[in-house]
PDB file of C-alpha atoms in Angstrom:
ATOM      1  CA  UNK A 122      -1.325 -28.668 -11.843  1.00  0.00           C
ATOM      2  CA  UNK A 123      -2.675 -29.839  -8.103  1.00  0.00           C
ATOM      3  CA  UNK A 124      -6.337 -27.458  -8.156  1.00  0.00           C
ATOM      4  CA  UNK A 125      -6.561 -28.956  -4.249  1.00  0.00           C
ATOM      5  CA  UNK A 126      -4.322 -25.994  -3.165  1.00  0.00           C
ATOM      6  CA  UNK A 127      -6.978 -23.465  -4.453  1.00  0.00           C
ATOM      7  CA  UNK A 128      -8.938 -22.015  -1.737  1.00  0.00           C
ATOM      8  CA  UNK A 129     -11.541 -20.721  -3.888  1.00  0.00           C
ATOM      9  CA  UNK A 130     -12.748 -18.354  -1.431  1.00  0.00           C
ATOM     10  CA  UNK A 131      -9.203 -17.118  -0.861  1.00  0.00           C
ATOM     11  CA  UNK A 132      -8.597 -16.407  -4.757  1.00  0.00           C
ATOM     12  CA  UNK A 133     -12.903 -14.449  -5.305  1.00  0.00           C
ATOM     13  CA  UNK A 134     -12.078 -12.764  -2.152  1.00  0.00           C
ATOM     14  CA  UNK A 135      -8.742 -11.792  -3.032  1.00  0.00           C
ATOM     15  CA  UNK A 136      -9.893 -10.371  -6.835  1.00  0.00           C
ATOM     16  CA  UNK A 137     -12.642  -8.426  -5.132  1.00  0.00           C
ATOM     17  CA  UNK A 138     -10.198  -6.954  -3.130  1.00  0.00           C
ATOM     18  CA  UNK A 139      -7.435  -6.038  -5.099  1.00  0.00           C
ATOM     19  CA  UNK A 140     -10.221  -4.392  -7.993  1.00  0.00           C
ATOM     20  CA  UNK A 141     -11.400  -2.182  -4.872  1.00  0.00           C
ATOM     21  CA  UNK A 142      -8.184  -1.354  -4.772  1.00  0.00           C
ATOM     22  CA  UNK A 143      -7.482  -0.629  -8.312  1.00  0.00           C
ATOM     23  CA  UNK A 144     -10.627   1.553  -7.984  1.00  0.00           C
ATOM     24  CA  UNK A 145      -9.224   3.540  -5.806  1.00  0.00           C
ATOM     25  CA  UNK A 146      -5.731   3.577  -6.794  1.00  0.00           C
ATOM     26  CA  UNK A 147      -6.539   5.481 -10.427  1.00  0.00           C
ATOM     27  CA  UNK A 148      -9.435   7.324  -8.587  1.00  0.00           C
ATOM     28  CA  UNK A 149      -6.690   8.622  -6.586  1.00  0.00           C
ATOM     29  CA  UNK A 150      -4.037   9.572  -9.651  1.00  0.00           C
ATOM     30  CA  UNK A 151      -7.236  10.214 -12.273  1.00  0.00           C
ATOM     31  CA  UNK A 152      -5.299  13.502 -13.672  1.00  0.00           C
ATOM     32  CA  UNK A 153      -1.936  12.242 -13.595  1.00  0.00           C
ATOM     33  CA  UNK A 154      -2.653   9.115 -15.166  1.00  0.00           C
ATOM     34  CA  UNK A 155      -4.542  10.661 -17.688  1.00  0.00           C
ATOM     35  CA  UNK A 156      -2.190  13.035 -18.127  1.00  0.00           C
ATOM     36  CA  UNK A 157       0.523  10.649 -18.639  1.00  0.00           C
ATOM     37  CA  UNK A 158      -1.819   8.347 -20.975  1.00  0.00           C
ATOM     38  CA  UNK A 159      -2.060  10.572 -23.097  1.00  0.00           C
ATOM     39  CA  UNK A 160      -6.205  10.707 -23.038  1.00  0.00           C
ATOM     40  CA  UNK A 161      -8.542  13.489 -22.722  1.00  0.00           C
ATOM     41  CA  UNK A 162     -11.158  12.916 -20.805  1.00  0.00           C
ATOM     42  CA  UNK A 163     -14.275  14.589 -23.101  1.00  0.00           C
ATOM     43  CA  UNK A 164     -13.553  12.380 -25.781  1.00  0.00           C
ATOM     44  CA  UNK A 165     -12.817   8.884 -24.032  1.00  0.00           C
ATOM     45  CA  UNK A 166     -15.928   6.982 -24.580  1.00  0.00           C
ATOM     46  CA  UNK A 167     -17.496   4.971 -21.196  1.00  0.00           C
ATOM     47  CA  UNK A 168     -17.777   1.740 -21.284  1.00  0.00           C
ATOM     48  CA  UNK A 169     -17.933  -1.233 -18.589  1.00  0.00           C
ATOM     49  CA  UNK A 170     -16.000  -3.210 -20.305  1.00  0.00           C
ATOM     50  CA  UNK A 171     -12.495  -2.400 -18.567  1.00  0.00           C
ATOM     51  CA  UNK A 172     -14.113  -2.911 -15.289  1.00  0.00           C
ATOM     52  CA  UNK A 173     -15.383  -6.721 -16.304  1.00  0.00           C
ATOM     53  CA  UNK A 174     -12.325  -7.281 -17.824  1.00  0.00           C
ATOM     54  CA  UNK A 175     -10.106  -6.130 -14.942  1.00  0.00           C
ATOM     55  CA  UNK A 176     -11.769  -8.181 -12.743  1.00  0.00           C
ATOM     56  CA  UNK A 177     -11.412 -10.870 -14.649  1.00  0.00           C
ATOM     57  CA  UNK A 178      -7.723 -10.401 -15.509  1.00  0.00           C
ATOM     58  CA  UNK A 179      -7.607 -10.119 -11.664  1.00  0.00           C
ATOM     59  CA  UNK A 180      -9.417 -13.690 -11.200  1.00  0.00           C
ATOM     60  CA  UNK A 181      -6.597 -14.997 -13.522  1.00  0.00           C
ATOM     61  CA  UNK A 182      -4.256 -14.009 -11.329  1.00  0.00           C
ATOM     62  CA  UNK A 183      -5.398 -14.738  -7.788  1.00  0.00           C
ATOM     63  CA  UNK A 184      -5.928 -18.421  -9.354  1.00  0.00           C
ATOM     64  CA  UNK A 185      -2.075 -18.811 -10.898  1.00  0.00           C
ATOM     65  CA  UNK A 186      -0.870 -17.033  -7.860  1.00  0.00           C
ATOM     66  CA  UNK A 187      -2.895 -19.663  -6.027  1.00  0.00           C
ATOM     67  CA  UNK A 188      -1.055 -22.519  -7.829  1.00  0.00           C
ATOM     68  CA  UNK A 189       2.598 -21.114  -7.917  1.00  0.00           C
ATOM     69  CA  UNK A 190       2.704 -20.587  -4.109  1.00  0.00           C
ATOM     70  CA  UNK A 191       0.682 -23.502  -3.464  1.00  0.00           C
ATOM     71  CA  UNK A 192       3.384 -25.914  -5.431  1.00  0.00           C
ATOM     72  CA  UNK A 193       6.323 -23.983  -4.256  1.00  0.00           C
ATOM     73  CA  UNK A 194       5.378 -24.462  -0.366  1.00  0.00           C
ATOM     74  CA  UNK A 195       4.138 -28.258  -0.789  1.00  0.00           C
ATOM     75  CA  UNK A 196       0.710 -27.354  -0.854  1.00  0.00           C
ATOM     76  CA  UNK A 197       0.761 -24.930   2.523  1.00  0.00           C
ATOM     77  CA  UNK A 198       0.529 -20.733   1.428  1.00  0.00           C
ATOM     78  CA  UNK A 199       1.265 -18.633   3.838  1.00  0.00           C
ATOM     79  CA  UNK A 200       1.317 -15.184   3.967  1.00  0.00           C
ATOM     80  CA  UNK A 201       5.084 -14.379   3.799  1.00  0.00           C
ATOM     81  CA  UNK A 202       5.036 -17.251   0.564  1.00  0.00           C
ATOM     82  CA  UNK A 203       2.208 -15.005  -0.919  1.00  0.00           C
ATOM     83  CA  UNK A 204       3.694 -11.491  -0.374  1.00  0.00           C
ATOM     84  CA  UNK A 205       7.157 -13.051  -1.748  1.00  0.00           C
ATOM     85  CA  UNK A 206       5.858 -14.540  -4.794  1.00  0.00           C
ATOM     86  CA  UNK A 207       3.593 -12.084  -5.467  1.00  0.00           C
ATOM     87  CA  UNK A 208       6.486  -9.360  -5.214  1.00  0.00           C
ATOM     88  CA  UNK A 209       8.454 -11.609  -7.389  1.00  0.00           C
ATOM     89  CA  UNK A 210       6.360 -12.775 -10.188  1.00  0.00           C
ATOM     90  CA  UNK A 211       5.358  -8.352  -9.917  1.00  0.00           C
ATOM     91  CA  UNK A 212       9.237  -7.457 -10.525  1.00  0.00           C
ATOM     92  CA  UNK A 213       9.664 -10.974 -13.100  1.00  0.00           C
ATOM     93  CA  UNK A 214       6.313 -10.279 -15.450  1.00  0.00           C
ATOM     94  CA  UNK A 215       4.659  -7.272 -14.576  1.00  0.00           C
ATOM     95  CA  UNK A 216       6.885  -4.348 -14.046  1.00  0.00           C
ATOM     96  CA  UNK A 217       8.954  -5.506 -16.753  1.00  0.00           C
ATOM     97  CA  UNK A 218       6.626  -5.807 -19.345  1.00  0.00           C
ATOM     98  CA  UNK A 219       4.625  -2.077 -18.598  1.00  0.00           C
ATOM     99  CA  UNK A 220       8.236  -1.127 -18.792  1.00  0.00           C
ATOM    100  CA  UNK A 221       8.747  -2.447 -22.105  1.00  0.00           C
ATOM    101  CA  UNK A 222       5.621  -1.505 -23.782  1.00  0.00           C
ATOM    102  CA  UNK A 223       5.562   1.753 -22.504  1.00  0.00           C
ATOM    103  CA  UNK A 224       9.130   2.397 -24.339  1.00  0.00           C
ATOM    104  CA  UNK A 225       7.717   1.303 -27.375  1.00  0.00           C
ATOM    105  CA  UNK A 226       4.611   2.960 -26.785  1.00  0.00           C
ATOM    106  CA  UNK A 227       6.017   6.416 -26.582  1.00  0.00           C
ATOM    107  CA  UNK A 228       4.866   7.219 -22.915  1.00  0.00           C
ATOM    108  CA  UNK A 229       7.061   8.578 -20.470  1.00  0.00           C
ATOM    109  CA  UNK A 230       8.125   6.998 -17.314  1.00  0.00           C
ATOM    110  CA  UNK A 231       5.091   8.632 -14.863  1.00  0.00           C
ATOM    111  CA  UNK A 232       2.756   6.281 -16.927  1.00  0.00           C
ATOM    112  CA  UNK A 233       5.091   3.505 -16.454  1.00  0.00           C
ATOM    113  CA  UNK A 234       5.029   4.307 -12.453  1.00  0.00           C
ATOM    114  CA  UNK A 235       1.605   4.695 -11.786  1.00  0.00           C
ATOM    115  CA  UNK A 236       0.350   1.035 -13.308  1.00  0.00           C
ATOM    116  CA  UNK A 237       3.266  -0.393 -12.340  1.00  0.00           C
ATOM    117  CA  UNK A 238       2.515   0.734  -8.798  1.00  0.00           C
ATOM    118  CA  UNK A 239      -1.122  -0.748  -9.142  1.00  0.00           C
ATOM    119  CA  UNK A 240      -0.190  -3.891 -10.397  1.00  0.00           C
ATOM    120  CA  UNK A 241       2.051  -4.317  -7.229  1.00  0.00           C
ATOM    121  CA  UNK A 242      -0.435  -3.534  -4.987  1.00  0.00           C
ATOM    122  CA  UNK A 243      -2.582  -5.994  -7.071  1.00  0.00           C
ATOM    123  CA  UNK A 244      -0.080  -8.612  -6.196  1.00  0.00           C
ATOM    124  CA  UNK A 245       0.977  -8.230  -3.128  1.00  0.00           C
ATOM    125  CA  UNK A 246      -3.013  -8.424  -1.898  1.00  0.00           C
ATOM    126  CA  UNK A 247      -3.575 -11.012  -3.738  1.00  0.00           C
ATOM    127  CA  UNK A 248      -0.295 -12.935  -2.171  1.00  0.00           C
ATOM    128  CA  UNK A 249      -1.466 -11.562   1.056  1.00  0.00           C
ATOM    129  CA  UNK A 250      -4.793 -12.852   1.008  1.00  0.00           C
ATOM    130  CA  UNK A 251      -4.229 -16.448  -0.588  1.00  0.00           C
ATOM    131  CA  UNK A 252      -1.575 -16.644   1.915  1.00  0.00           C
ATOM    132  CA  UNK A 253      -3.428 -15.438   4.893  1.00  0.00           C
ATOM    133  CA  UNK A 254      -6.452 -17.691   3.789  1.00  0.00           C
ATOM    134  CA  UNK A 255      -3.900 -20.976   3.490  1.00  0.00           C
ATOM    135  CA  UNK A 256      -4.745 -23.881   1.958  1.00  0.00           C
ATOM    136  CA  UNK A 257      -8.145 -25.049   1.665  1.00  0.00           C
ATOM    137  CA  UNK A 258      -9.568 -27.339   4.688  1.00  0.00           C
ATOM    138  CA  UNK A 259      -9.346 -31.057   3.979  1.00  0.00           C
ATOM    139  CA  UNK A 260     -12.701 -32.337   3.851  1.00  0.00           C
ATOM    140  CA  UNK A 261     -14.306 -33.925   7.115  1.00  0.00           C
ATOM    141  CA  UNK A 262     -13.975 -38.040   7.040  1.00  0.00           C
TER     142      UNK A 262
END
């Protein structure tokens, strides 16, 4: 794995950014999703847990999203490279796994929907940024 493609900048920035989103993506669809989750709010304990660990997760990706498009286009992300591949590696890993585990789960197909929907957007900003950002710039010398 080449880590010189990784803006680093590019891949904080672009987990920031796609948690705000997440924020406000299940602020948004609170009842639904709870709805469809099964979960009543008055007995769901609060914790800060999910929000560390979504973040996280969310690091994770803007880093291997960082390295797939950054060996696919020789080192050079762009921001159609970053919307593609994340759209792609959304619709490879992503949508089909909530798909999957939701079946087996037992929850219906507005569950499915709504994460699948955030995990897209999660993607697709995080393609768009590391590809907007580029690659990182070569050191003076």
């Amino acid at each position: 794995m080449d880590f010189s493609v990784v803006n680093w900048l590019a891949v904080i920035g672009a987990a920031v950014v796609a948690w705000l989103f997440g924020a406000a993506w299940y602020m948004s669809l609170s009842k639904p999703w709870l709805k469809a989750a099964k979960l009543d709010p008055a007995t769901m304990k609060r914790s800060a847990v999910p929000f560390v660990v979504s973040f996280i997760a969310e690091l994770i990706m803007a880093l291997v999203l960082t390295l797939v498009v950054g060996a696919i286009t020789g080192g050079e992300p762009n921001l159609i490279a970053g919307l593609l591949f994340g759209f792609v590696l959304w619709l490879g890993f992503i949508a089909t796994t909530l798909t999957v585990n939701h079946r087996y789960e037992g929850f219906g197909w507005a569950l499915t929907l709504i994460d699948a929907g955030h995990w897209l957007g999660v993607t697709l900003i995080i393609g768009a940024i590391i590809g907007w950002f580029g690659a990182p710039a070569a050191p003076a010398g």
